[in-house]
Short mmCIF file of C-alpha atoms and ligand atoms in Angstrom, two decimals:
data_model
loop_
_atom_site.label_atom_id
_atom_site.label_comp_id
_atom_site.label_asym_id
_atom_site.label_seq_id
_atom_site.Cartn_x
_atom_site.Cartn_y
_atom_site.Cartn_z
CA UNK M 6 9.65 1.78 -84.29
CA UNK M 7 6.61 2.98 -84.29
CA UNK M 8 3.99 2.87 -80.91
CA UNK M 9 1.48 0.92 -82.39
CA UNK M 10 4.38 -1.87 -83.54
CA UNK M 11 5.77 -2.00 -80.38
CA UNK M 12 2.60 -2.71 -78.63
CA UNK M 13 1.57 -5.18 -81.42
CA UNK M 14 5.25 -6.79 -80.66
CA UNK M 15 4.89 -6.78 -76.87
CA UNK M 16 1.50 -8.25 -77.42
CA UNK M 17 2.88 -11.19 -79.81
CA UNK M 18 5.55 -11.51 -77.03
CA UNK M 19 2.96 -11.93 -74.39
CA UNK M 20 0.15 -13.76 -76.51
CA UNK M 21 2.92 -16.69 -76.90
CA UNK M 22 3.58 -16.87 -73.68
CA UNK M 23 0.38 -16.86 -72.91
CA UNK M 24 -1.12 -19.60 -75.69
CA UNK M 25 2.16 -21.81 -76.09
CA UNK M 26 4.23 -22.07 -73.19
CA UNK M 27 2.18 -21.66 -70.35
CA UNK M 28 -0.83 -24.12 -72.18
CA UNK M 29 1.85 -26.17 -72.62
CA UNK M 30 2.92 -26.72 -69.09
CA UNK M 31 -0.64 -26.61 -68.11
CA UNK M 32 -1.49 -29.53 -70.59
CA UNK M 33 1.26 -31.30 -69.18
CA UNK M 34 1.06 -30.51 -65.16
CA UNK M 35 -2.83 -30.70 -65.71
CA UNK M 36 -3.68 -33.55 -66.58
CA UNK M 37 -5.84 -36.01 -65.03
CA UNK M 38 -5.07 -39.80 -65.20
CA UNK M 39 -7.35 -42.35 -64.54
CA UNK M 40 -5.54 -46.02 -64.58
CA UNK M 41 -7.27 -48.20 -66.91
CA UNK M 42 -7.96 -51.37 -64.73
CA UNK M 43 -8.41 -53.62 -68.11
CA UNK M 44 -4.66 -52.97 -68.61
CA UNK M 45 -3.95 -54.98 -64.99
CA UNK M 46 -1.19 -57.47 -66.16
CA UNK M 47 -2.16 -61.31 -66.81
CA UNK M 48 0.50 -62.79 -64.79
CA UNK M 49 1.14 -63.13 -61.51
CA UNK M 50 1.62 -59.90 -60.35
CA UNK M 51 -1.54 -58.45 -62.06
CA UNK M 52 -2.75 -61.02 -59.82
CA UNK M 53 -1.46 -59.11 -56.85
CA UNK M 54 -2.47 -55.65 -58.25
CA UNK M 55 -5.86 -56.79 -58.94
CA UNK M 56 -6.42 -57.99 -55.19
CA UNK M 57 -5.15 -54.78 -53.99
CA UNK M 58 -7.68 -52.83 -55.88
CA UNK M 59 -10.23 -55.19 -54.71
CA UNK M 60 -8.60 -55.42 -50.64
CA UNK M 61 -9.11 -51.09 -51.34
CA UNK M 62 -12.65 -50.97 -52.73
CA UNK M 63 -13.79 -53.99 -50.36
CA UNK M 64 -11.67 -53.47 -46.96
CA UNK M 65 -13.74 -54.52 -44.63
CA UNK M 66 -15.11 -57.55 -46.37
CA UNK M 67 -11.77 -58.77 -46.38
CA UNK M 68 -9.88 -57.69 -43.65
CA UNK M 69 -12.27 -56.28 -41.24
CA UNK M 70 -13.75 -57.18 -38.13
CA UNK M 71 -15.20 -60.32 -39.82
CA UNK M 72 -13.19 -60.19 -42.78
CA UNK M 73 -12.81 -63.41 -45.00
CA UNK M 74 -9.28 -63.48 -45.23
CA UNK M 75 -8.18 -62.02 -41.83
CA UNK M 76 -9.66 -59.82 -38.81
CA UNK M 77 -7.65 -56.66 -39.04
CA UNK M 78 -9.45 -53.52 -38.64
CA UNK M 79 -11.12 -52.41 -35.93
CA UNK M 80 -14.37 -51.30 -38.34
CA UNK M 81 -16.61 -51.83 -41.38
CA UNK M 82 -14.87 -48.50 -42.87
CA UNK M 83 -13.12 -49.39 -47.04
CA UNK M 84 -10.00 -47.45 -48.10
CA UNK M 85 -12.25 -46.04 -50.64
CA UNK M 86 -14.73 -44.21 -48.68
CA UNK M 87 -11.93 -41.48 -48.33
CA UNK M 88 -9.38 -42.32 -51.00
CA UNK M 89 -12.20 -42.59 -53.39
CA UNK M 90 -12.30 -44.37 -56.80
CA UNK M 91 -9.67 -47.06 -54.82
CA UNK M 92 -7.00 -43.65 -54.64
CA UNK M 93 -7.53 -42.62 -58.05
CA UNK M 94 -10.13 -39.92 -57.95
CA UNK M 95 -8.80 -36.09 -58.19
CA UNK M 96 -8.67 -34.20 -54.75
CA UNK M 97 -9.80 -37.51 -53.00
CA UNK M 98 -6.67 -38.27 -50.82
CA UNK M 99 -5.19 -39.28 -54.22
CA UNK M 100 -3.11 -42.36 -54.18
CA UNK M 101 -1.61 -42.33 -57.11
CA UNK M 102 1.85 -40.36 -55.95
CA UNK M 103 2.37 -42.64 -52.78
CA UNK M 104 4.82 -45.31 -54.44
CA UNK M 105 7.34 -42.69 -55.60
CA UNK M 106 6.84 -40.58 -51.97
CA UNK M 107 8.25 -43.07 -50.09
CA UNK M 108 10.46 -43.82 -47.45
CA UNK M 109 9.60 -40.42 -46.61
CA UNK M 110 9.81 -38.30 -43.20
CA UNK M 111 6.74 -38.26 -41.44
CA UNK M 112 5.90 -35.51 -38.85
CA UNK M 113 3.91 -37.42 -36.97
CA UNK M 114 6.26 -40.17 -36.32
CA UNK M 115 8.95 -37.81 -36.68
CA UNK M 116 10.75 -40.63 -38.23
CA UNK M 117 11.57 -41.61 -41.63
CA UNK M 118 8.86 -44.44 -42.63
CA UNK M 119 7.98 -47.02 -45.48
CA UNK M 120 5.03 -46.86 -47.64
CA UNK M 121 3.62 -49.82 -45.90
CA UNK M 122 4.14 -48.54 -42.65
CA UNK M 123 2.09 -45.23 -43.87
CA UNK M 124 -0.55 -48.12 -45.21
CA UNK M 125 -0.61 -49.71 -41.49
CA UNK M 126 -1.20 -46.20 -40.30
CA UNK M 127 -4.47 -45.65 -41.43
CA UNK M 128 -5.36 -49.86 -41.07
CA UNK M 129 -4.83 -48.09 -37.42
CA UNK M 130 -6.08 -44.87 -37.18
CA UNK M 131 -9.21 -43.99 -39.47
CA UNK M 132 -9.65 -47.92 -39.18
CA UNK M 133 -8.87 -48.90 -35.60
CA UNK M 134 -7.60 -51.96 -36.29
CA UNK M 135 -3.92 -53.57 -35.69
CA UNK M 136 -1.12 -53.88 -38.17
CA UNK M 137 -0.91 -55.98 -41.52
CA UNK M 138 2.13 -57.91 -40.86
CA UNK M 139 4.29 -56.76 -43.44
CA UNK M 140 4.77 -59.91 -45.53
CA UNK M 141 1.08 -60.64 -45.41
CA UNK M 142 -0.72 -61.66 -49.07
CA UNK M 143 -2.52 -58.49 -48.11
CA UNK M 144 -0.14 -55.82 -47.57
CA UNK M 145 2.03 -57.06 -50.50
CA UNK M 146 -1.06 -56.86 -52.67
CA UNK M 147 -1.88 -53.00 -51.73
CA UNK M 148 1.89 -51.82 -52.11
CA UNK M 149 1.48 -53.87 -55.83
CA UNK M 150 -1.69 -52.06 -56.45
CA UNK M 151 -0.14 -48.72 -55.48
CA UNK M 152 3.08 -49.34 -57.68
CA UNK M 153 0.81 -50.18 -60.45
CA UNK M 154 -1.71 -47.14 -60.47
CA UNK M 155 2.00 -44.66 -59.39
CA UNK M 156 2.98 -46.01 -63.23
CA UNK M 157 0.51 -43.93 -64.77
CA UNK M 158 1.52 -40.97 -63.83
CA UNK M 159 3.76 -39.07 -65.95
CA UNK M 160 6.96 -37.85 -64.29
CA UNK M 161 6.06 -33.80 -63.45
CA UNK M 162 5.90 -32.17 -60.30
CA UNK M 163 1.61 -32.36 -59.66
CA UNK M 164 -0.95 -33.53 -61.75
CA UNK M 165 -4.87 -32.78 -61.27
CA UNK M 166 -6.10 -33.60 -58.02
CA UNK M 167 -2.65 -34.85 -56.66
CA UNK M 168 -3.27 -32.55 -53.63
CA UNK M 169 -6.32 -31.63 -51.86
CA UNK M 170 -8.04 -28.51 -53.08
CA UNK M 171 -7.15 -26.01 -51.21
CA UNK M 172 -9.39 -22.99 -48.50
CA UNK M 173 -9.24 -19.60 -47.88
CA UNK M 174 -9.33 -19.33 -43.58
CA UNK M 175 -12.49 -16.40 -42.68
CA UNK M 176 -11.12 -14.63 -39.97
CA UNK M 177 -13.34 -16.14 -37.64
CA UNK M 178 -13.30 -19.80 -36.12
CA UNK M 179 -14.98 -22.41 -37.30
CA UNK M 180 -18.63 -22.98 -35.72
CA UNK M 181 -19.77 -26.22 -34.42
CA UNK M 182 -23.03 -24.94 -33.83
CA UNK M 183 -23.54 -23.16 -37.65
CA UNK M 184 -22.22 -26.79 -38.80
CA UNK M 185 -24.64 -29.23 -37.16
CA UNK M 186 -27.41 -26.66 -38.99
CA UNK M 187 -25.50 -26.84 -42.17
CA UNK M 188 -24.92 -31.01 -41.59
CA UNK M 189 -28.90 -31.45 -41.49
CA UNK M 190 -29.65 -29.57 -44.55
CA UNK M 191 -26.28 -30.84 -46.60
CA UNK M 192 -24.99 -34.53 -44.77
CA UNK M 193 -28.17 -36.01 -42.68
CA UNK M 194 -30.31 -37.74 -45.36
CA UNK M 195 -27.00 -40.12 -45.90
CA UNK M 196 -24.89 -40.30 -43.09
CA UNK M 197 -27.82 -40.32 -40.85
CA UNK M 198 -29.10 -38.08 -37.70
CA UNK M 199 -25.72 -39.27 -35.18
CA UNK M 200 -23.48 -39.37 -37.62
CA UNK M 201 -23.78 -43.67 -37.68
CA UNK M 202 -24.31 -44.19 -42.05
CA UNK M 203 -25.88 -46.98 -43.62
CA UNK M 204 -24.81 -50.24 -44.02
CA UNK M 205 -25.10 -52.30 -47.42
CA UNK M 206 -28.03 -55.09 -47.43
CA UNK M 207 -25.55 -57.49 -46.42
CA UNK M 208 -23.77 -55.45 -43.54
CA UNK M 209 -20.46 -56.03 -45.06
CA UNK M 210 -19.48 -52.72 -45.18
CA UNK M 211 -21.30 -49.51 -46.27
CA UNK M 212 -23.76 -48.13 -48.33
CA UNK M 213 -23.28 -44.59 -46.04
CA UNK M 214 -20.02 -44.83 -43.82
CA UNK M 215 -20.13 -43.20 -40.53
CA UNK M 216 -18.78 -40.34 -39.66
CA UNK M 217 -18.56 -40.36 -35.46
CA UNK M 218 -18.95 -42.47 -33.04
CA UNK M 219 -17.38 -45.77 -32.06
CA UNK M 220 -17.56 -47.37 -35.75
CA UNK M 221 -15.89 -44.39 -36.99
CA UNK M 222 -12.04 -42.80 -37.41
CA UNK M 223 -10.75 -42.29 -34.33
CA UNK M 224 -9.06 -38.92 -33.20
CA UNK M 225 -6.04 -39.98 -33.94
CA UNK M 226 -6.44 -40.15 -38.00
CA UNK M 227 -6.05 -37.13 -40.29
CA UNK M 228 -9.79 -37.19 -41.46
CA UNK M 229 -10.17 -35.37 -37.64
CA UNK M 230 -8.16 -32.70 -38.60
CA UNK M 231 -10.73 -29.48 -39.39
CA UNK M 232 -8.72 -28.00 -42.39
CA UNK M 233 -7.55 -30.89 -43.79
CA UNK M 234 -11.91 -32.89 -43.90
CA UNK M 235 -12.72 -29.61 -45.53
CA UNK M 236 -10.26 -28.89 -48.25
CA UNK M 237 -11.49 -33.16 -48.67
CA UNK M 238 -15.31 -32.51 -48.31
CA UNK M 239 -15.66 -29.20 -50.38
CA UNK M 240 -14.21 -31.27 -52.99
CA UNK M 241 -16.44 -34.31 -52.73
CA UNK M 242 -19.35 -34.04 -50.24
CA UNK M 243 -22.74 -34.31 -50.44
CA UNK M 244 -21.21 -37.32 -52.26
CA UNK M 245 -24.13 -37.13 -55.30
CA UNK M 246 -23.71 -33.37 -56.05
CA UNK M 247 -20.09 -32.02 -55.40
CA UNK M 248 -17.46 -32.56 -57.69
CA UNK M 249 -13.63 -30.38 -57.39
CA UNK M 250 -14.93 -28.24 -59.92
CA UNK M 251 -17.74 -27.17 -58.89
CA UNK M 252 -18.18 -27.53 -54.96
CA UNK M 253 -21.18 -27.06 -53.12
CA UNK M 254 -20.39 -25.91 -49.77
CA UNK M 255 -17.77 -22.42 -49.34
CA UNK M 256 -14.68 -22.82 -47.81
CA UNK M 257 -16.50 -21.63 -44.70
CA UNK M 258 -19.12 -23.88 -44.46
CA UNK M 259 -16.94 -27.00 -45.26
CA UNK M 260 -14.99 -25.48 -42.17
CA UNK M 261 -18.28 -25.37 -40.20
CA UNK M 262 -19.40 -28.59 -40.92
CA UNK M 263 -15.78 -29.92 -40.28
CA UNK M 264 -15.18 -28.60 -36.92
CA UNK M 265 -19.09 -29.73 -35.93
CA UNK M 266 -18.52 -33.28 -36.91
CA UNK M 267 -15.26 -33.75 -35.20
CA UNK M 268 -15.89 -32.17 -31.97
CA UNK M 269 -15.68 -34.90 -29.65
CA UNK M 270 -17.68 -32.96 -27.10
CA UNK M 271 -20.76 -33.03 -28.96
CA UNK M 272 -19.58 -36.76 -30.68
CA UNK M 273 -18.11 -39.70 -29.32
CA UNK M 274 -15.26 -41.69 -30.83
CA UNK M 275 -12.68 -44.47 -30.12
CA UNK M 276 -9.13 -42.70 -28.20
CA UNK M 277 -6.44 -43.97 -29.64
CA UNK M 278 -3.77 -44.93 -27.29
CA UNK M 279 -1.16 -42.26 -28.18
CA UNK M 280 -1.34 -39.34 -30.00
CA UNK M 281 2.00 -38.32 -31.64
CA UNK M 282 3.67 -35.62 -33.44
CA UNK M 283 6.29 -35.49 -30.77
CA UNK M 284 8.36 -33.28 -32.71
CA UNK M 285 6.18 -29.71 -32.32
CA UNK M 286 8.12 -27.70 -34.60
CA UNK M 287 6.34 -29.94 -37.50
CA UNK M 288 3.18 -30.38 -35.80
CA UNK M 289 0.04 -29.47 -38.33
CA UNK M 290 -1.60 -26.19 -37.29
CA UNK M 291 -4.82 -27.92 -37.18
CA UNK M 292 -4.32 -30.85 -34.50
CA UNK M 293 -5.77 -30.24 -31.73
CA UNK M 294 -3.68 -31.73 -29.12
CA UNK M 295 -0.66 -29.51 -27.45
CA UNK M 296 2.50 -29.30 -26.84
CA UNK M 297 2.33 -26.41 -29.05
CA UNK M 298 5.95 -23.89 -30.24
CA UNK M 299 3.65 -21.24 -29.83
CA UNK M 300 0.88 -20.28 -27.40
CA UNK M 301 -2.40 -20.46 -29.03
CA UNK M 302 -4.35 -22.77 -27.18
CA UNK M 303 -6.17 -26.14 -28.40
CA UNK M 304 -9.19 -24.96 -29.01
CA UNK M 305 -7.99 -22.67 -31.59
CA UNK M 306 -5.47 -25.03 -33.48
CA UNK M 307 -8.41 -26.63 -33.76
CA UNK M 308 -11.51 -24.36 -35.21
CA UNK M 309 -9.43 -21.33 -35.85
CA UNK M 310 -9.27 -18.87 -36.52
CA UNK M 311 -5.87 -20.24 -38.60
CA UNK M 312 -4.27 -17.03 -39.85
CA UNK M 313 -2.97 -15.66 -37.10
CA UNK M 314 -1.20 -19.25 -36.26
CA UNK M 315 0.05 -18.99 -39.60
CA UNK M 316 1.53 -15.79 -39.52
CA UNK M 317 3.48 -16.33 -36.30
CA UNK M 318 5.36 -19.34 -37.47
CA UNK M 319 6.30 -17.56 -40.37
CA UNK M 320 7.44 -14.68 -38.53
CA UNK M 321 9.59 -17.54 -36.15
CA UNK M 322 11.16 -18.69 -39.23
CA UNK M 323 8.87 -22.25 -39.34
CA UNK M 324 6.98 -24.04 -42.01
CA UNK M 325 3.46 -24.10 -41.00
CA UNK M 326 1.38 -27.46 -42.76
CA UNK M 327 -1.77 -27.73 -43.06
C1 HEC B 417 -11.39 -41.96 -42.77
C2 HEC B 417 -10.65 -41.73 -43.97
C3 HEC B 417 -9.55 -42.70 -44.40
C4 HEC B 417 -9.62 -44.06 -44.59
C5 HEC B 417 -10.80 -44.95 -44.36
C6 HEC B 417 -8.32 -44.47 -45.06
N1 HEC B 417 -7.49 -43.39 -45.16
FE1 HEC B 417 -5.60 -43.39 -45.90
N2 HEC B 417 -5.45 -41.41 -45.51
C7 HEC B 417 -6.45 -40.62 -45.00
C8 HEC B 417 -5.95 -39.27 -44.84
C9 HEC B 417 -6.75 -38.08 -44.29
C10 HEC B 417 -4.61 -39.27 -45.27
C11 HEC B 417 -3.63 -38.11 -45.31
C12 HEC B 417 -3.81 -37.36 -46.60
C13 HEC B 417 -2.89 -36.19 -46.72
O1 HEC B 417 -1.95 -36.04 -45.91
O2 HEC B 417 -3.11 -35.39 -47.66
C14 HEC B 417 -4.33 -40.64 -45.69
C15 HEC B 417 -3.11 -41.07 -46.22
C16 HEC B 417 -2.86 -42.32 -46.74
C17 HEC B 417 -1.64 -42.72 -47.41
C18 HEC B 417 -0.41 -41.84 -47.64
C19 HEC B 417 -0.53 -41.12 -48.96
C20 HEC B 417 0.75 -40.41 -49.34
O3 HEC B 417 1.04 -40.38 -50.55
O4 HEC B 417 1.44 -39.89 -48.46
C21 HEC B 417 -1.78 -44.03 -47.79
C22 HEC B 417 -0.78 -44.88 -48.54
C23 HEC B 417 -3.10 -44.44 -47.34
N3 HEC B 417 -3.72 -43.37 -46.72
C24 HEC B 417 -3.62 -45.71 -47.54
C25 HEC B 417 -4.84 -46.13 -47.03
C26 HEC B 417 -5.33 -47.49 -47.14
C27 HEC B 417 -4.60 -48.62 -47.83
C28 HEC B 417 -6.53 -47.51 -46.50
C29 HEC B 417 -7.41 -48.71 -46.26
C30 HEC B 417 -6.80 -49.80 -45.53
C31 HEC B 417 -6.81 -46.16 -46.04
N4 HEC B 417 -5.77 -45.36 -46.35
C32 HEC B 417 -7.98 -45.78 -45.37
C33 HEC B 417 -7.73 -40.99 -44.70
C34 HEC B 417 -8.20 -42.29 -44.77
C1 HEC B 418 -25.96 -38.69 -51.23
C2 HEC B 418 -25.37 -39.26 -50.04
C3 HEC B 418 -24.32 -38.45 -49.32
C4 HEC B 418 -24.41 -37.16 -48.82
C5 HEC B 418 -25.59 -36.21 -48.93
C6 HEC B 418 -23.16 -36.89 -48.14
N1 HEC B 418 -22.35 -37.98 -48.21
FE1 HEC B 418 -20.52 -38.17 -47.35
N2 HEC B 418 -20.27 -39.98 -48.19
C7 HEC B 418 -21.22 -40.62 -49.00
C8 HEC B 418 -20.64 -41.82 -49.55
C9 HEC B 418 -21.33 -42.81 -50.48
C10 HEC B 418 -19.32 -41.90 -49.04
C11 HEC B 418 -18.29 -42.96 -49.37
C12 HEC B 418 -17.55 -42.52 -50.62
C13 HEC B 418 -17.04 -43.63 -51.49
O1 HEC B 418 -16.95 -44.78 -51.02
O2 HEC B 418 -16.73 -43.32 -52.66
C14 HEC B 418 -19.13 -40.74 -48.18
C15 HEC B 418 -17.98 -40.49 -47.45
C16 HEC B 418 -17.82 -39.44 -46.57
C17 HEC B 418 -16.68 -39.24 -45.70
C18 HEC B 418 -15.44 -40.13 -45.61
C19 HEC B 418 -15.71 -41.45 -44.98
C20 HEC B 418 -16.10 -41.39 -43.53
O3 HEC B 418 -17.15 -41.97 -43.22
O4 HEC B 418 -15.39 -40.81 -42.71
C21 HEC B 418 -16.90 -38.08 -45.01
C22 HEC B 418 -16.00 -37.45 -43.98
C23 HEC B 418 -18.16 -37.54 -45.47
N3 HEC B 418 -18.70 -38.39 -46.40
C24 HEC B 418 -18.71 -36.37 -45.03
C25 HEC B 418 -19.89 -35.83 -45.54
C26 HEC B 418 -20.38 -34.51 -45.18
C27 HEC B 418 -19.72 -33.60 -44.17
C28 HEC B 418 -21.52 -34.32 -45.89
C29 HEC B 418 -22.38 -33.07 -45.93
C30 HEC B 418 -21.72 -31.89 -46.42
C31 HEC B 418 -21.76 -35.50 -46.67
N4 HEC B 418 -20.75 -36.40 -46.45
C32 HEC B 418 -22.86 -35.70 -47.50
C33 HEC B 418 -22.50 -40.19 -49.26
C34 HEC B 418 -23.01 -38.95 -48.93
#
């Protein structure tokens, strides 16, 4: 054969692999699924799914502090401010997975748990509040709403926005002090000078939730973890200009701005009672509070910098998360 048909082969070869079969899977693994709420069923558990949408968008009107149908949480915070679009938006703690993912193993309980213990979790942590029981109207209606928005999701291993977008680590820490310059310029004119939002005319919940102090998540919730609030806020913060595909801030300024508003030096916040991961061999690389396997202090599990951590567990043989 001659050269020129072997390249023009090798390039047909490639070009389909290239057009068909990896557009293919991308069309497939790629797409991005919104649940079409008019398509709630009319019957009595659409009735359940529809409350759950509305207990996700509304929280704390119904279930918070001086919630309508029960006192639960422990602030004014809804399930949407960080799983926005009620768990539905791309790279927004997307909810749509959760009904298939569990009873799952949790690190931090180091226990296998149900999905409604997961949903009590964060009524607990980024919420401060105590437990729905777990044949409440409520908690039945969120594990219906979640069932009903997991049934849109085709059967493949990720779709868009399944998982948080993810950062490249600088090689330096994060910087509290570059981050409160870069919160007034990017975070200030909505969240507010300390960090307290706005709350809607009504004060039933917010316009601008907060993002320290004692009306805010507490330490113990996820949302004070430094890698994990930026991977969440390159993707969707300053709220009215950031979208996943086009973020405003670079990985090292969501970083900044990250470790800045969750220092609790500079910002206070409620202690929760316990912290756990009591298992430290599955211990994410950015909590902040030892025991540690290895023996990089707090601080830096904290702000960084996170390669280094990295690197050692895999040299140990572990799975570092983060
Ligand atoms: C301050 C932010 C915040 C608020 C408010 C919040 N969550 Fe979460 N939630 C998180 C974070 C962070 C995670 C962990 C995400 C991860 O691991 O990728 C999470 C995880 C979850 C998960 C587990 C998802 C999975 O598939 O493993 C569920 C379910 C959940 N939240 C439900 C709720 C419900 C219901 C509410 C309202 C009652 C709520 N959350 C309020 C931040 C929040
Ligand atoms: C234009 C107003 C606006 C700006 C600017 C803005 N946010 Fe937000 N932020 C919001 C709104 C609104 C929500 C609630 C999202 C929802 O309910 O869909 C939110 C939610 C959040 C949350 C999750 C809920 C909570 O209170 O813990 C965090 C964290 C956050 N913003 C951080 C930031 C950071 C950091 C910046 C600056 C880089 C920023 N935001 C800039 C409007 C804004």
């Amino acid at each position: 054969m001659k050269h020129w048909a072997i390249v023009l082969l090798l390039l047909f070869v490639y070009g389909c692999k290239d057009s068909t079969f990896k557009n293919n899977t991308s069309v497939i693994n790629e797409e991005i699924i919104l649940p079409d709420t008019t398509l709630i069923p009319n019957d009595e558990f659409g009735k359940a799914v529809a409350y759950g949408r509305q207990l996700l968008l509304n929280t704390a009107y119904y279930i918070g502090p001086e919630g309508i149908n029960g006192k639960y949480l422990g602030n004014k915070m809804n399930c949407t401010n960080c799983h926005q679009q009620a768990g539905t938006k791309p790279f927004s703690f997307n909810l749509m997975k959760s009904h298939e993912r569990y009873p799952q193993y949790r690190a931090r309980e180091n226990t296998v748990i149900t999905l409604a213990q997961r949903v009590n979790n964060c009524v607990q942590r980024p919420h401060n509040g105590k437990p729905l029981p777990l044949d409440s109207k409520e908690m039945i209606a969120i594990l219906s709403y979640l069932k009903w928005i997991n049934s849109f999701v085709v059967k493949v291993d990720s779709f868009v926005g399944s998982k948080n977008l993810s950062i490249k680590f600088p090689a330096v820490a994060a910087s509290p002090e570059r981050g409160a310059q870069l919160y007034t310029i990017h975070c200030q004119r909505c969240h507010g000078a300390d960090g307290e939002g706005i709350y809607t005319a009504d004060s039933s919940g917010y316009t601008y939730p907060p993002l320290w102090g004692k009306l805010a998540y507490q330490p113990g919730s996820s949302m004070h973890r430094v890698i994990m609030q930026a991977k969440w806020i390159k993707a969707n913060m300053p709220h009215d200009l950031a979208t996943w595909q086009k973020p405003v801030l670079t990985d090292t300024e969501a970083l900044d701005i990250a470790a800045f508003v969750n220092n609790d030096d500079i910002h206070q916040r409620n202690q929760p009672q316990t912290f756990d991961y009591t298992n430290p061999k599955t211990k994410a690389i950015d909590y902040g509070k030892g025991p540690y396997v290895d023996t990089f202090s707090e601080v830096q599990h904290k702000y960084g910098p996170y390669q280094p951590i990295i690197d050692y567990w895999i040299s140990k043989g572990l799975k570092p998360s983060y």
